[in-house]
Coordinates of C-alpha atoms in Angstrom, one line a residue:
X1 CA 0.0 0.0 0.0
X2 CA 2.8 2.4 0.9
X3 CA 4.6 1.5 -2.3
X4 CA 1.5 2.3 -4.5
X5 CA 0.8 5.5 -2.7
X6 CA 4.4 6.6 -3.0
X7 CA 4.0 7.1 -6.7
X8 CA 1.6 10.0 -6.2
X9 CA 2.6 13.6 -5.6
X10 CA 0.9 15.5 -2.8
X11 CA -1.1 17.6 -5.3
X12 CA -2.4 14.3 -6.8
X13 CA -3.5 13.0 -3.4
X14 CA -5.3 16.3 -2.7
X15 CA -7.1 16.1 -6.0
X16 CA -8.0 12.5 -5.3
X17 CA -9.5 13.6 -2.0
X18 CA -11.7 16.0 -4.0
X19 CA -12.4 13.7 -6.9
X20 CA -13.5 10.6 -5.1
X21 CA -16.3 12.2 -3.0
X22 CA -17.3 14.1 -6.2
X23 CA -17.6 10.9 -8.1
X24 CA -19.7 9.4 -5.3
X25 CA -21.8 12.5 -5.3
X26 CA -22.5 12.2 -9.0
X27 CA -23.5 8.5 -8.6
X28 CA -25.7 9.4 -5.7
X29 CA -27.3 12.2 -7.7
X30 CA -28.0 9.8 -10.6
X31 CA -29.6 7.2 -8.3
X32 CA -31.5 9.9 -6.4
X33 CA -32.8 11.3 -9.6
X34 CA -34.0 7.9 -10.8
X35 CA -35.8 7.3 -7.5
X36 CA -37.3 10.8 -7.6
X37 CA -38.5 10.2 -11.2
X38 CA -40.2 7.0 -10.0
X39 CA -41.8 8.9 -7.1
X40 CA -43.0 11.5 -9.5
X41 CA -44.4 8.8 -11.8
X42 CA -46.3 7.3 -8.9
X43 CA -47.6 10.8 -8.0
X44 CA -48.7 11.6 -11.5
X45 CA -50.5 8.2 -11.8
X46 CA -52.2 8.9 -8.5
X47 CA -53.3 12.3 -9.5
X48 CA -54.6 11.0 -12.9
X49 CA -56.5 8.3 -11.1
X50 CA -57.9 10.8 -8.7
X51 CA -59.2 13.0 -11.6
X52 CA -60.6 9.9 -13.3
X53 CA -62.2 8.8 -10.1
X54 CA -63.8 12.2 -9.6
X55 CA -65.0 12.3 -13.2
X56 CA -66.3 8.8 -13.0
X57 CA -68.3 9.6 -9.9
X58 CA -69.9 12.6 -11.6
X59 CA -70.7 10.5 -14.7
X60 CA -72.1 7.7 -12.6
X61 CA -74.2 10.2 -10.7
X62 CA -75.5 11.7 -13.9
X63 CA -76.4 8.3 -15.4
X64 CA -78.3 7.3 -12.3
X65 CA -80.2 10.6 -12.1
X66 CA -81.0 10.3 -15.8
X67 CA -82.3 6.7 -15.5
X68 CA -84.4 7.6 -12.5
X69 CA -86.0 10.7 -14.2
X70 CA -86.5 8.7 -17.5
X71 CA -88.3 6.0 -15.6
X72 CA -90.6 8.5 -13.9
X73 CA -91.3 11.0 -16.7
X74 CA -90.4 9.4 -20.0
X75 CA -88.9 11.4 -22.8
X76 CA -91.2 14.4 -22.5
X77 CA -89.4 16.1 -19.6
X78 CA -87.3 19.3 -20.4
X79 CA -85.3 18.5 -17.2
X80 CA -84.5 15.1 -18.7
X81 CA -83.1 16.7 -21.8
X82 CA -80.9 19.0 -19.8
X83 CA -79.8 16.0 -17.6
X84 CA -79.1 14.0 -20.8
X85 CA -76.9 16.7 -22.2
X86 CA -75.0 16.9 -18.9
X87 CA -74.6 13.2 -18.8
X88 CA -73.3 13.2 -22.4
X89 CA -70.8 16.0 -21.3
X90 CA -69.7 13.9 -18.4
X91 CA -69.3 10.8 -20.6
X92 CA -67.2 12.8 -23.0
X93 CA -64.9 14.1 -20.2
X94 CA -64.6 10.6 -18.8
X95 CA -63.8 9.2 -22.3
X96 CA -61.0 11.8 -22.6
X97 CA -59.5 10.7 -19.2
X98 CA -59.7 7.0 -20.0
X99 CA -56.2 6.6 -21.5
X100 CA -56.1 3.0 -22.7
X101 CA -53.1 1.3 -21.0
X102 CA -51.9 -0.1 -17.7
X103 CA -53.4 -0.4 -15.2
X104 CA -57.0 -1.6 -15.9
X105 CA -56.4 -1.9 -19.6
X106 CA -59.3 -4.5 -20.2
X107 CA -61.8 -2.5 -18.1
X108 CA -60.9 0.7 -19.9
X109 CA -61.3 -0.8 -23.3
X110 CA -64.7 -2.3 -22.5
X111 CA -65.9 1.0 -20.9
X112 CA -64.7 2.9 -24.0
X113 CA -66.8 0.7 -26.3
X114 CA -69.8 1.0 -24.0
X115 CA -69.6 4.7 -23.7
X116 CA -69.5 5.0 -27.5
X117 CA -72.8 3.0 -27.7
X118 CA -74.3 5.2 -25.0
X119 CA -73.4 8.4 -26.9
X120 CA -75.0 7.1 -30.0
X121 CA -78.1 5.4 -28.6
X122 CA -78.9 7.4 -25.5
X123 CA -80.4 6.3 -22.2
X124 CA -83.2 4.2 -23.7
X125 CA -80.7 1.6 -24.9
X126 CA -79.9 -1.2 -22.4
X127 CA -76.2 -0.4 -22.7
X128 CA -76.5 2.3 -20.1
X129 CA -76.9 -0.3 -17.4
X130 CA -73.7 -2.0 -18.6
X131 CA -71.9 1.3 -18.5
X132 CA -73.1 1.8 -14.9
X133 CA -71.9 -1.6 -13.8
X134 CA -68.6 -1.3 -15.7
X135 CA -68.0 2.2 -14.4
X136 CA -68.8 1.2 -10.9
X137 CA -66.4 -1.7 -11.0
X138 CA -63.7 0.5 -12.6
X139 CA -64.1 3.2 -10.0
X140 CA -63.8 0.6 -7.2
X141 CA -60.6 -0.6 -8.7
X142 CA -59.3 2.9 -9.2
X143 CA -60.0 3.8 -5.5
X144 CA -58.0 0.7 -4.5
X145 CA -55.2 1.7 -6.8
X146 CA -55.2 5.2 -5.5
X147 CA -54.8 3.9 -1.9
X148 CA -52.0 1.6 -3.2
X149 CA -50.3 4.6 -4.9
X150 CA -50.5 6.6 -1.8
X151 CA -48.7 3.9 0.1
X152 CA -46.2 3.4 -2.7
X153 CA -45.6 7.2 -2.8
X154 CA -44.9 7.3 1.0
X155 CA -42.6 4.3 0.6
X156 CA -40.7 5.9 -2.2
X157 CA -40.5 9.2 -0.4
X158 CA -39.1 7.5 2.7
X159 CA -36.7 5.6 0.5
X160 CA -35.5 8.8 -1.1
X161 CA -35.0 10.4 2.4
X162 CA -33.1 7.4 3.7
X163 CA -31.0 7.1 0.6
X164 CA -30.1 10.8 0.9
X165 CA -29.1 10.4 4.5
X166 CA -27.1 7.3 3.6
X167 CA -25.4 9.0 0.7
X168 CA -24.4 12.0 2.7
X169 CA -23.1 9.8 5.6
X170 CA -21.1 7.6 3.2
X171 CA -19.6 10.6 1.4
X172 CA -18.7 12.2 4.7
X173 CA -17.0 9.0 6.0
X174 CA -15.1 8.6 2.8
X175 CA -13.8 12.2 3.0
X176 CA -12.9 11.9 6.7
X177 CA -11.0 8.6 6.0
X178 CA -9.1 10.0 3.1
X179 CA -8.2 13.2 4.9
X180 CA -7.1 11.3 8.0
X181 CA -5.0 8.9 5.9
X182 CA -3.3 11.8 4.0
X183 CA -2.8 13.9 7.2
X184 CA -1.3 11.0 9.2
X185 CA 0.9 9.9 6.3
X186 CA 2.2 13.5 5.8
X187 CA 2.5 14.3 9.5
X188 CA 4.3 11.1 10.2
X189 CA 6.9 11.7 7.5
X190 CA 7.3 15.4 8.5
X191 CA 7.9 14.4 12.1
X192 CA 10.6 12.0 10.9
X193 CA 12.3 14.9 9.0
X194 CA 12.0 17.2 12.1
X195 CA 13.4 14.4 14.3
X196 CA 16.2 14.0 11.9
X197 CA 17.0 17.7 12.0
X198 CA 17.3 17.5 15.8
X199 CA 19.3 14.4 15.6
X200 CA 21.6 15.9 13.0
X201 CA 22.1 19.0 15.2
X202 CA 23.1 16.6 18.1
X203 CA 25.3 14.6 15.7
X204 CA 23.3 11.4 16.2
X205 CA 22.5 8.8 13.6
X206 CA 19.6 9.8 11.3
X207 CA 16.4 7.8 11.2
X208 CA 15.7 5.7 8.0
X209 CA 14.6 7.7 4.9
X210 CA 10.9 8.5 4.6
X211 CA 8.8 6.5 2.0
X212 CA 7.5 8.1 -1.1
X213 CA 8.6 10.0 -4.2
X214 CA 6.4 13.1 -3.5
X215 CA 7.4 16.5 -2.3
X216 CA 8.1 15.3 1.2
X217 CA 10.2 12.4 -0.1
X218 CA 12.2 14.9 -2.2
X219 CA 12.6 17.2 0.8
X220 CA 14.0 14.3 2.9
X221 CA 16.4 13.4 0.1
X222 CA 17.6 17.1 -0.1
X223 CA 17.9 17.2 3.7
X224 CA 20.1 14.1 3.6
X225 CA 22.3 15.5 0.8
X226 CA 22.7 18.7 2.9
X227 CA 23.5 16.7 6.0
X228 CA 26.1 14.6 4.2
X229 CA 27.7 17.8 2.9
X230 CA 27.8 19.4 6.3
X231 CA 29.1 16.3 7.9
X232 CA 31.9 16.1 5.3
X233 CA 32.7 19.8 6.0
X234 CA 32.8 19.0 9.8
X235 CA 35.2 16.1 9.2
X236 CA 37.4 18.3 7.1
X237 CA 37.3 21.0 9.8
X238 CA 38.3 18.5 12.5
X239 CA 41.1 17.2 10.3
X240 CA 42.3 20.8 9.7
X241 CA 42.2 21.6 13.4
X242 CA 44.0 18.4 14.2
X243 CA 46.7 19.5 11.8
X244 CA 46.8 22.9 13.4
X245 CA 47.1 21.3 16.8
X246 CA 49.9 18.9 15.9
X247 CA 51.7 20.2 12.8
X248 CA 51.6 23.9 13.6
X249 CA 51.7 24.2 17.4
X250 CA 54.6 21.8 17.9
X251 CA 57.1 23.6 15.6
X252 CA 56.0 27.0 17.0
X253 CA 56.8 25.8 20.5
X254 CA 60.2 24.7 19.2
X255 CA 60.9 28.1 17.6
X256 CA 59.7 29.8 20.8
X257 CA 62.0 27.7 22.9
X258 CA 64.9 28.5 20.6
X259 CA 64.2 32.3 20.8
X260 CA 64.0 32.0 24.6
X261 CA 67.4 30.3 24.6
X262 CA 68.8 33.1 22.3
X263 CA 67.3 35.8 24.7
X264 CA 68.9 34.0 27.7
X265 CA 72.4 34.2 25.9
X266 CA 72.8 30.4 25.6
X267 CA 74.2 30.8 22.1
X268 CA 76.2 34.0 22.7
X269 CA 75.3 37.6 23.3
X270 CA 73.2 39.8 21.0
X271 CA 73.3 43.5 20.6
X272 CA 70.3 45.7 21.6
X273 CA 68.6 45.5 18.1
X274 CA 68.8 41.7 18.1
X275 CA 67.3 41.4 21.5
X276 CA 64.4 43.7 20.4
X277 CA 63.8 41.5 17.4
X278 CA 63.8 38.4 19.5
X279 CA 61.3 39.9 21.9
X280 CA 59.1 40.9 18.9
X281 CA 59.3 37.4 17.5
X282 CA 58.5 35.8 20.8
X283 CA 55.4 38.1 21.1
X284 CA 54.3 37.1 17.6
X285 CA 54.7 33.4 18.3
X286 CA 52.8 33.8 21.6
X287 CA 50.0 35.5 19.7
X288 CA 49.9 32.8 17.1
X289 CA 49.8 30.1 19.9
X290 CA 47.0 32.0 21.6
X291 CA 45.1 32.1 18.3
X292 CA 45.7 28.4 17.8
X293 CA 44.4 27.6 21.3
X294 CA 41.3 29.7 20.8
X295 CA 40.5 27.9 17.5
X296 CA 40.9 24.5 19.2
X297 CA 38.8 25.6 22.2
X298 CA 36.0 26.9 19.9
X299 CA 35.9 23.7 17.9
X300 CA 35.9 21.5 21.0
X301 CA 33.1 23.5 22.6
X302 CA 31.1 23.5 19.4
X303 CA 31.6 19.8 18.7
X304 CA 30.9 18.7 22.3
X305 CA 34.3 16.9 22.8
X306 CA 35.1 18.8 26.0
X307 CA 33.9 17.3 29.3
X308 CA 32.8 20.0 31.8
X309 CA 33.3 19.2 35.5
X310 CA 30.2 21.0 36.8
X311 CA 30.5 21.4 40.5
X312 CA 29.9 24.0 43.2
X313 CA 32.4 26.7 42.5
X314 CA 33.3 29.8 44.6
X315 CA 32.5 32.6 42.2
X316 CA 34.6 35.2 44.0
X317 CA 37.7 33.0 44.0
X318 CA 37.4 32.8 40.2
X319 CA 36.9 36.5 39.8
X320 CA 39.7 37.4 42.1
X321 CA 42.0 35.0 40.1
X322 CA 41.0 36.7 36.8
X323 CA 41.6 40.2 38.3
X324 CA 45.0 39.1 39.6
X325 CA 46.0 37.6 36.2
X326 CA 45.0 40.7 34.3
X327 CA 46.3 43.3 36.8
X328 CA 49.5 43.8 34.8
X329 CA 47.5 44.5 31.6
X330 CA 45.2 46.9 33.6
X331 CA 48.2 48.8 34.9
X332 CA 49.7 49.0 31.4
X333 CA 46.4 50.4 30.1
X334 CA 46.0 52.6 33.2
X335 CA 42.6 51.2 33.9
X336 CA 41.3 50.4 37.4
X337 CA 39.2 47.4 38.4
X338 CA 36.4 47.6 40.9
X339 CA 34.4 44.6 42.2
X340 CA 30.8 45.3 43.4
X341 CA 28.5 42.9 45.3
X342 CA 31.3 40.8 46.8
X343 CA 29.7 37.8 48.5
X344 CA 30.3 34.1 49.0
X345 CA 28.3 33.1 46.0
X346 CA 28.6 29.5 44.7
X347 CA 27.7 28.5 41.2
X348 CA 27.5 25.3 39.2
X349 CA 30.5 25.6 36.8
X350 CA 33.7 24.1 35.6
X351 CA 36.2 26.3 37.4
X352 CA 38.9 26.4 34.6
X353 CA 36.3 27.2 31.9
X354 CA 34.6 29.8 34.1
X355 CA 38.0 31.4 34.7
X356 CA 38.6 31.5 31.0
X357 CA 35.2 33.2 30.5
X358 CA 35.8 35.8 33.1
X359 CA 39.4 36.6 31.8
X360 CA 38.1 37.0 28.3
X361 CA 35.3 39.4 29.3
X362 CA 37.5 41.3 31.7
X363 CA 40.3 41.6 29.2
X364 CA 37.9 43.0 26.6
X365 CA 36.5 45.5 29.1
X366 CA 40.1 46.7 29.9
X367 CA 41.1 46.8 26.3
X368 CA 38.2 49.0 25.2
X369 CA 38.2 51.4 28.2
X370 CA 39.9 54.8 27.9
X371 CA 43.0 55.5 30.0
X372 CA 42.3 56.7 33.5
X373 CA 38.8 55.0 33.6
X374 CA 37.5 52.1 35.6
X375 CA 36.1 48.7 34.8
X376 CA 33.4 47.5 37.2
X377 CA 32.6 43.8 37.9
X378 CA 29.1 43.7 39.5
X379 CA 27.7 40.5 41.0
X380 CA 23.9 40.1 41.5
X381 CA 21.8 37.2 42.7
X382 CA 18.4 36.6 41.0
X383 CA 15.5 34.7 42.5
X384 CA 17.7 32.3 44.5
X385 CA 18.3 30.4 41.3
X386 CA 20.8 32.4 39.2
X387 CA 23.9 34.5 39.7
X388 CA 24.6 37.3 37.2
X389 CA 28.0 38.8 36.7
X390 CA 28.2 42.2 34.8
X391 CA 31.4 43.4 33.3
X392 CA 30.9 47.2 32.8
X393 CA 33.3 49.5 30.9
X394 CA 33.1 53.1 29.8
X395 CA 34.5 52.6 26.4
X396 CA 33.2 53.6 22.9
X397 CA 30.2 51.3 23.0
X398 CA 28.6 49.1 20.4
X399 CA 25.9 50.1 17.9
X400 CA 22.6 48.2 18.5
X401 CA 22.7 46.7 15.0
X402 CA 26.0 45.0 15.8
X403 CA 25.2 43.7 19.3
X404 CA 24.1 40.2 18.2
X405 CA 26.9 39.6 15.6
X406 CA 29.7 40.3 18.0
X407 CA 29.3 36.8 19.5
X408 CA 30.0 35.2 16.1
X409 CA 33.5 33.8 15.3
X410 CA 36.0 36.1 13.6
X411 CA 33.6 39.1 13.9
X412 CA 35.2 42.4 15.0
X413 CA 33.0 45.5 15.1
X414 CA 34.4 49.1 14.7
X415 CA 32.3 52.2 15.2
X416 CA 32.3 55.0 12.8
X417 CA 35.5 56.4 14.2
X418 CA 37.2 53.0 14.2
X419 CA 37.8 53.3 18.0
X420 CA 37.0 49.5 18.6
X421 CA 39.6 48.4 16.1
X422 CA 41.9 46.9 18.8
X423 CA 43.2 43.9 16.9
X424 CA 42.8 40.3 18.0
X425 CA 41.3 37.2 16.3
X426 CA 37.6 37.9 16.9
X427 CA 37.2 34.6 18.7
X428 CA 37.1 35.7 22.3
X429 CA 33.3 36.5 22.6
X430 CA 32.4 33.4 20.5
X431 CA 34.3 31.3 23.0
X432 CA 32.6 33.0 25.9
X433 CA 29.2 32.3 24.4
X434 CA 30.1 28.6 23.8
X435 CA 31.3 28.3 27.4
X436 CA 28.3 29.9 29.0
X437 CA 25.9 27.9 26.8
X438 CA 27.7 24.7 27.7
X439 CA 27.0 25.6 31.4
X440 CA 23.3 26.1 30.6
X441 CA 23.6 29.8 31.1
X442 CA 23.2 33.0 29.0
X443 CA 25.4 35.8 27.8
X444 CA 24.1 39.2 26.7
X445 CA 25.3 42.8 26.0
X446 CA 23.8 46.2 26.6
X447 CA 25.6 49.1 25.0
X448 CA 25.2 52.5 23.5
X449 CA 27.7 54.4 21.3
X450 CA 29.9 56.7 23.4
X451 CA 28.5 55.4 26.7
X452 CA 30.3 52.1 27.2
X453 CA 29.2 48.5 27.3
X454 CA 27.9 46.0 29.8
X455 CA 28.5 42.3 29.2
X456 CA 26.4 40.1 31.4
X457 CA 26.5 36.3 32.1
X458 CA 24.0 34.3 34.0
X459 CA 24.9 31.1 35.9
X460 CA 22.9 28.6 38.0
X461 CA 23.4 28.7 41.7
X462 CA 25.2 25.6 43.1
X463 CA 23.0 22.7 44.1
X464 CA 25.2 19.6 43.8
X465 CA 28.1 18.3 41.9
X466 CA 27.7 16.6 38.5
X467 CA 29.9 15.8 35.5
X468 CA 28.3 17.1 32.2
X469 CA 29.2 16.1 28.7
X470 CA 28.8 19.2 26.4

């Protein structure tokens, strides 16, 4: 069944849902019209018999009155002549209503012949008695037939009503069954595609392909082609980062060690210019090593290969460590650091990754603050469930149109004056977002050009210790 239905497109199935009930409706209309014609035929026959019955009774009454008057007064009565004319008029009307055919064909033919004799011979002929008898018998049969027609008409009328209700019910059931079948088939396959999209995002094995060659089947095929392409790109990215980790970082460390040996005079003394060049080379290699480490951290956080040791962590200890590590950089930039809301807060976090997060945000705040200004680290507890840490600077600020994109990798935003062009790889905030999301927290920014920026992170309060795979 699935194989047969798979040959149809969705538009064909929808047209089928419309066409099948329409065909049934046409059949129902044909049958209903036939039944209605039969009902109308019975009704017409009943009406014709009723008119014939009424005319027959009038004619029979005229014949009986004429016979009675003729027997009492003979042919000399003026009233008899008038009654005779009326009788002949009634006989003529009755003759016009007596259509020879079923039912009562024999009786009608006999009555026709007798009426012809009466019209030619008049009342005196003995045929009038035969007409009276024949007409009485015919009228009796017509009355019985009228009663039968009334019963048949009611039966046909009930049959039409029942058939109409049955037809509507069958048509409605067919529509409902076809719509439910289509909707279940479509929704089931769409749910499979949606589940595959979630599984692909979590890098799990995809469910089997959906059945059918319709639009949903084509969508599933396109999704799988896209997923294969992305997975191939992921593998190439991992291979590249593995190459960076092994083939690039190892020789850089070797070069750095050689430069350190030259600076220490292990291979002889250097003049002042040589020492400056060695220091510059060491700084360049350290920057390159830092960029390599950032790339590796970003990839590991994104791919979920880092295991976070989530446990109750003293927040102030981490912040104090970050401030101590960056105190030299702050003195070099002539920027003060103030901590507000100092308290013994404990959060669920991986201490090393939380320290990396705080140092990145604090370093950015120092880097973009003007000389002689202060960077504030403000700690706030929210609803006994979350701890918020705000890193507040008084730098150049960030335009609202750029406040979402700054968390993307390799994005560096400069304002109109270029005052935020401070160098760097553009990976720091992307790493911060990956770290905080791996902790189940949230990072955001509030900023206005010329009025500084506030980067905020939200962490869960400590409950118990747990090991979490990102």
